Amino acid sequence: MIPAMALASGRVWHQRREPFSHRFDYPLWLVWCDLEQTDSLLDRHWAWGRRWRAVTFRDRDYLEKNDTPLAQKARERAAAEGLDWSGGRVFMLGQWRTLGTLFNPLVLYFHIPEGADQPDSMLAEVQNTPWREKHVYALPLQAGDNGELTVDHSKDFHVSPFLPMALRYHWRLHVAFPELRITLQDRAGDEVVFAAGFTLHLEPPEKAAMGRVIRRFGAQGLATLRGIYWQAWRLWRKGARFYSHPDKADND
């Protein structure tokens, strides 16, 4: 059964394999929500809301920076990218604004057709550091061996200054609610250069749990940025090659 809304908590991990090994993982929590039911989720706790709350949901924080309902924006963006999301349900997995802070390296939007229990496609909204640019990949998903959903595609957006552009992305999703595992590999040919992923457990958004994530994680947007810059400093200390933003380099 697909939950309409849930608190997804677990760990995010990164593993660099070339030219040296570098691994880390952090605890985190994300929101899983049917985009037609965001207000129903917000109504469950007094500290969650659309304005000036410990956890705040704003449509303008996602996709285009406007106040069009996110459900509408996601369906329209999918259509513009050649995906048919006219029916079915659309879910998001991502951070919401906490204690006034927000930084989402990745937000995923899943389309689940009527009567299905697995997504058939997704939008991956990627934000880079330190430029704060956004890019959206529209990705049809295929059922692979052992029940995983898979998709491979070219890297079209500069994300980390410590990884080159000439890579391909290989996604692997294991969707077995209440468990959710997502892995993304960056490959140069057949060689895995870098991998990252989530391992998450979805729990019902009961009032006590909604308060607990605030107390445990606090300003998660700030923690995310702090972790990114701390790991960037460690990579620099190890001698990782720096790749300039291709658009910025052209303007130098």
Short mmCIF file of C-alpha atoms in Angstrom, two decimals:
data_model
loop_
_atom_site.label_atom_id
_atom_site.label_comp_id
_atom_site.label_asym_id
_atom_site.label_seq_id
_atom_site.Cartn_x
_atom_site.Cartn_y
_atom_site.Cartn_z
CA MET A 1 0.00 0.00 0.00
CA ILE A 2 1.33 3.42 -0.97
CA PRO A 3 1.16 5.91 1.92
CA ALA A 4 -0.37 9.25 0.97
CA MET A 5 2.02 11.00 3.36
CA ALA A 6 4.89 9.90 5.58
CA LEU A 7 8.04 10.96 7.39
CA ALA A 8 10.98 9.32 5.65
CA SER A 9 13.95 8.99 7.97
CA GLY A 10 17.24 7.18 7.55
CA ARG A 11 20.67 7.96 6.16
CA VAL A 12 22.18 9.51 3.07
CA TRP A 13 25.59 8.22 1.95
CA HIS A 14 28.26 9.14 -0.60
CA GLN A 15 31.11 6.94 -1.83
CA ARG A 16 33.91 8.21 -4.07
CA ARG A 17 36.00 5.47 -5.63
CA GLU A 18 38.35 7.30 -7.99
CA PRO A 19 41.06 8.56 -7.85
CA PHE A 20 40.91 7.76 -4.11
CA SER A 21 38.36 6.42 -1.66
CA HIS A 22 36.21 8.87 0.28
CA ARG A 23 33.02 7.87 2.07
CA PHE A 24 30.57 9.48 4.49
CA ASP A 25 26.97 9.15 5.60
CA TYR A 26 24.61 11.35 7.59
CA PRO A 27 21.23 10.92 9.23
CA LEU A 28 18.38 12.82 7.61
CA TRP A 29 14.63 12.98 7.24
CA LEU A 30 12.57 13.84 4.20
CA VAL A 31 8.89 14.32 3.52
CA TRP A 32 7.01 11.84 1.36
CA CYS A 33 3.69 13.32 0.27
CA ASP A 34 1.00 13.05 -2.37
CA LEU A 35 1.10 16.57 -3.79
CA GLU A 36 -2.67 16.81 -3.66
CA GLN A 37 -2.54 16.33 0.12
CA THR A 38 0.12 18.75 1.34
CA ASP A 39 -2.40 20.80 3.31
CA SER A 40 -3.78 17.65 4.96
CA LEU A 41 -0.28 16.88 6.18
CA LEU A 42 0.31 20.43 7.40
CA ASP A 43 -2.94 20.36 9.37
CA ARG A 44 -1.72 17.46 11.50
CA HIS A 45 0.66 19.54 13.67
CA TRP A 46 0.55 23.14 14.90
CA ALA A 47 4.29 23.61 14.14
CA TRP A 48 3.80 22.73 10.47
CA GLY A 49 2.27 25.22 8.05
CA ARG A 50 2.59 27.38 4.98
CA ARG A 51 3.96 30.46 6.77
CA TRP A 52 6.26 31.03 9.74
CA ARG A 53 6.29 27.56 11.22
CA ALA A 54 9.08 25.26 12.35
CA VAL A 55 8.34 23.19 9.22
CA THR A 56 7.07 25.24 6.30
CA PHE A 57 5.85 24.16 2.90
CA ARG A 58 5.96 26.75 0.12
CA ASP A 59 5.12 25.93 -3.49
CA ARG A 60 7.68 28.46 -4.68
CA ASP A 61 10.53 26.49 -3.11
CA TYR A 62 10.21 23.83 -5.81
CA LEU A 63 10.48 23.73 -9.61
CA GLU A 64 9.62 27.19 -10.96
CA LYS A 65 9.87 29.93 -8.32
CA ASN A 66 6.21 30.91 -8.22
CA ASP A 67 3.15 30.16 -6.11
CA THR A 68 1.44 27.86 -8.58
CA PRO A 69 0.43 24.71 -6.66
CA LEU A 70 3.31 22.25 -6.81
CA ALA A 71 1.03 19.42 -7.98
CA GLN A 72 0.14 21.49 -11.05
CA LYS A 73 3.74 22.54 -11.66
CA ALA A 74 4.96 18.95 -11.49
CA ARG A 75 2.35 17.70 -13.96
CA GLU A 76 2.99 20.59 -16.34
CA ARG A 77 6.76 20.12 -16.17
CA ALA A 78 6.36 16.39 -16.81
CA ALA A 79 4.18 17.12 -19.86
CA ALA A 80 6.74 19.63 -21.17
CA GLU A 81 9.41 16.93 -20.85
CA GLY A 82 7.36 14.32 -22.70
CA LEU A 83 5.92 12.36 -19.75
CA ASP A 84 2.20 11.68 -19.43
CA TRP A 85 1.21 12.59 -15.87
CA SER A 86 -2.31 13.66 -16.76
CA GLY A 87 -3.76 10.91 -14.55
CA GLY A 88 -2.53 8.96 -11.58
CA ARG A 89 -0.94 10.36 -8.44
CA VAL A 90 2.17 12.51 -8.01
CA PHE A 91 4.35 12.24 -4.91
CA MET A 92 7.36 14.22 -3.77
CA LEU A 93 10.34 13.10 -1.70
CA GLY A 94 12.40 16.01 -0.42
CA GLN A 95 13.21 18.43 2.34
CA TRP A 96 10.73 21.04 3.47
CA ARG A 97 11.81 24.34 4.97
CA THR A 98 12.82 23.80 8.63
CA LEU A 99 13.40 26.65 11.07
CA GLY A 100 13.60 29.01 8.10
CA THR A 101 16.31 27.07 6.24
CA LEU A 102 16.11 25.00 3.07
CA PHE A 103 18.66 23.43 0.76
CA ASN A 104 17.62 20.49 -1.39
CA PRO A 105 20.46 18.89 -3.37
CA LEU A 106 17.80 16.57 -4.79
CA VAL A 107 14.00 16.47 -4.84
CA LEU A 108 12.28 13.53 -6.50
CA TYR A 109 8.75 13.60 -7.92
CA PHE A 110 7.20 10.22 -8.67
CA HIS A 111 4.24 9.43 -10.90
CA ILE A 112 2.22 6.36 -9.90
CA PRO A 113 -0.47 5.39 -12.43
CA GLU A 114 -3.99 4.50 -11.31
CA GLY A 115 -4.08 0.99 -9.88
CA ALA A 116 -0.28 0.63 -9.79
CA ASP A 117 1.90 0.16 -6.73
CA GLN A 118 5.16 1.37 -8.33
CA PRO A 119 6.14 4.60 -10.08
CA ASP A 120 6.49 4.52 -13.84
CA SER A 121 8.54 7.73 -14.12
CA MET A 122 10.05 10.53 -12.07
CA LEU A 123 11.35 14.06 -12.19
CA ALA A 124 14.69 14.60 -10.47
CA GLU A 125 15.16 18.25 -9.47
CA VAL A 126 18.88 18.78 -8.81
CA GLN A 127 20.46 21.85 -7.17
CA ASN A 128 24.21 22.45 -7.33
CA THR A 129 26.68 23.94 -4.89
CA PRO A 130 27.78 26.69 -4.61
CA TRP A 131 25.96 28.16 -7.62
CA ARG A 132 22.40 27.34 -6.42
CA GLU A 133 21.26 26.54 -9.96
CA LYS A 134 18.54 23.99 -10.63
CA HIS A 135 18.05 21.40 -13.32
CA VAL A 136 15.27 18.86 -13.86
CA TYR A 137 15.74 15.41 -15.38
CA ALA A 138 12.61 13.69 -16.70
CA LEU A 139 13.14 9.95 -16.33
CA PRO A 140 10.97 7.00 -17.40
CA LEU A 141 11.59 4.04 -15.10
CA GLN A 142 11.96 0.43 -16.13
CA ALA A 143 11.40 -2.65 -14.00
CA GLY A 144 14.72 -4.44 -13.71
CA ASP A 145 15.84 -7.70 -12.20
CA ASN A 146 14.90 -8.48 -8.58
CA GLY A 147 12.15 -5.85 -8.57
CA GLU A 148 14.34 -2.78 -8.86
CA LEU A 149 13.40 0.22 -10.98
CA THR A 150 16.20 1.49 -13.19
CA VAL A 151 17.11 4.29 -15.55
CA ASP A 152 20.39 5.39 -17.15
CA HIS A 153 21.08 8.73 -18.80
CA SER A 154 23.79 11.27 -19.56
CA LYS A 155 24.91 13.86 -17.02
CA ASP A 156 23.72 17.23 -18.37
CA PHE A 157 24.19 19.51 -15.36
CA HIS A 158 27.30 20.48 -13.38
CA VAL A 159 26.70 19.57 -9.73
CA SER A 160 29.88 19.02 -7.73
CA PRO A 161 33.07 20.93 -8.62
CA PHE A 162 34.94 17.71 -7.82
CA LEU A 163 33.30 15.61 -10.53
CA PRO A 164 33.56 16.05 -14.32
CA MET A 165 30.67 16.41 -16.74
CA ALA A 166 31.63 13.46 -18.95
CA LEU A 167 29.76 10.86 -16.91
CA ARG A 168 26.55 8.83 -17.11
CA TYR A 169 24.03 8.47 -14.31
CA HIS A 170 22.71 5.04 -13.35
CA TRP A 171 19.72 5.05 -10.97
CA ARG A 172 18.50 2.05 -8.99
CA LEU A 173 15.30 2.32 -6.92
CA HIS A 174 13.96 -0.29 -4.53
CA VAL A 175 10.40 0.74 -3.63
CA ALA A 176 8.88 -1.62 -1.06
CA PHE A 177 6.90 0.55 1.35
CA PRO A 178 7.59 1.31 4.12
CA GLU A 179 11.19 0.87 2.93
CA LEU A 180 12.73 2.97 0.19
CA ARG A 181 16.26 2.68 -1.17
CA ILE A 182 17.67 4.83 -3.95
CA THR A 183 21.16 4.57 -5.44
CA LEU A 184 22.76 6.81 -8.06
CA GLN A 185 26.06 5.84 -9.68
CA ASP A 186 28.25 8.15 -11.75
CA ARG A 187 30.07 6.06 -14.35
CA ALA A 188 32.86 6.74 -16.81
CA GLY A 189 32.32 3.93 -19.26
CA ASP A 190 32.00 0.79 -17.14
CA GLU A 191 33.89 2.30 -14.20
CA VAL A 192 31.92 3.55 -11.17
CA VAL A 193 33.57 6.84 -10.17
CA PHE A 194 31.08 7.91 -7.53
CA ALA A 195 27.90 6.61 -5.92
CA ALA A 196 25.35 8.08 -3.52
CA GLY A 197 22.04 7.07 -2.10
CA PHE A 198 19.30 7.08 0.51
CA THR A 199 18.18 4.29 2.78
CA LEU A 200 14.85 5.38 4.26
CA HIS A 201 12.04 4.06 6.40
CA LEU A 202 8.62 5.68 6.02
CA GLU A 203 6.50 6.12 9.14
CA PRO A 204 3.01 7.57 9.50
CA PRO A 205 2.98 11.34 10.20
CA GLU A 206 1.53 11.08 13.68
CA LYS A 207 1.62 14.26 15.74
CA ALA A 208 4.32 12.97 18.09
CA ALA A 209 6.57 11.92 15.21
CA MET A 210 6.11 15.29 13.46
CA GLY A 211 7.30 17.07 16.56
CA ARG A 212 10.14 14.62 17.15
CA VAL A 213 11.83 15.23 13.78
CA ILE A 214 11.97 18.96 14.53
CA ARG A 215 13.64 18.36 17.88
CA ARG A 216 16.04 15.76 16.51
CA PHE A 217 17.13 17.37 13.24
CA GLY A 218 16.51 21.11 13.77
CA ALA A 219 17.45 23.35 10.83
CA GLN A 220 18.17 20.57 8.37
CA GLY A 221 18.77 22.94 5.44
CA LEU A 222 21.68 24.49 7.34
CA ALA A 223 22.98 21.06 8.35
CA THR A 224 22.89 19.94 4.71
CA LEU A 225 24.96 22.91 3.54
CA ARG A 226 27.39 22.51 6.43
CA GLY A 227 27.91 18.86 5.54
CA ILE A 228 28.44 19.66 1.85
CA TYR A 229 31.12 22.27 2.54
CA TRP A 230 32.82 20.16 5.20
CA GLN A 231 33.13 17.21 2.81
CA ALA A 232 34.29 19.55 0.01
CA TRP A 233 37.08 20.77 2.28
CA ARG A 234 38.08 17.16 3.03
CA LEU A 235 38.16 16.35 -0.68
CA TRP A 236 40.29 19.41 -1.37
CA ARG A 237 42.70 18.36 1.39
CA LYS A 238 42.99 14.93 -0.24
CA GLY A 239 43.92 16.55 -3.54
CA ALA A 240 40.70 16.07 -5.49
CA ARG A 241 40.74 17.72 -8.90
CA PHE A 242 38.58 20.84 -9.21
CA TYR A 243 36.36 21.09 -12.28
CA SER A 244 35.20 24.59 -13.14
CA HIS A 245 31.55 25.20 -13.98
CA PRO A 246 31.48 24.84 -17.79
CA ASP A 247 29.26 27.89 -18.27
CA LYS A 248 31.32 30.05 -15.92
CA ALA A 249 34.56 28.88 -17.51
CA ASP A 250 33.31 29.96 -20.95
CA ASN A 251 32.76 33.47 -19.57
CA ASP A 252 36.24 33.80 -18.06
#
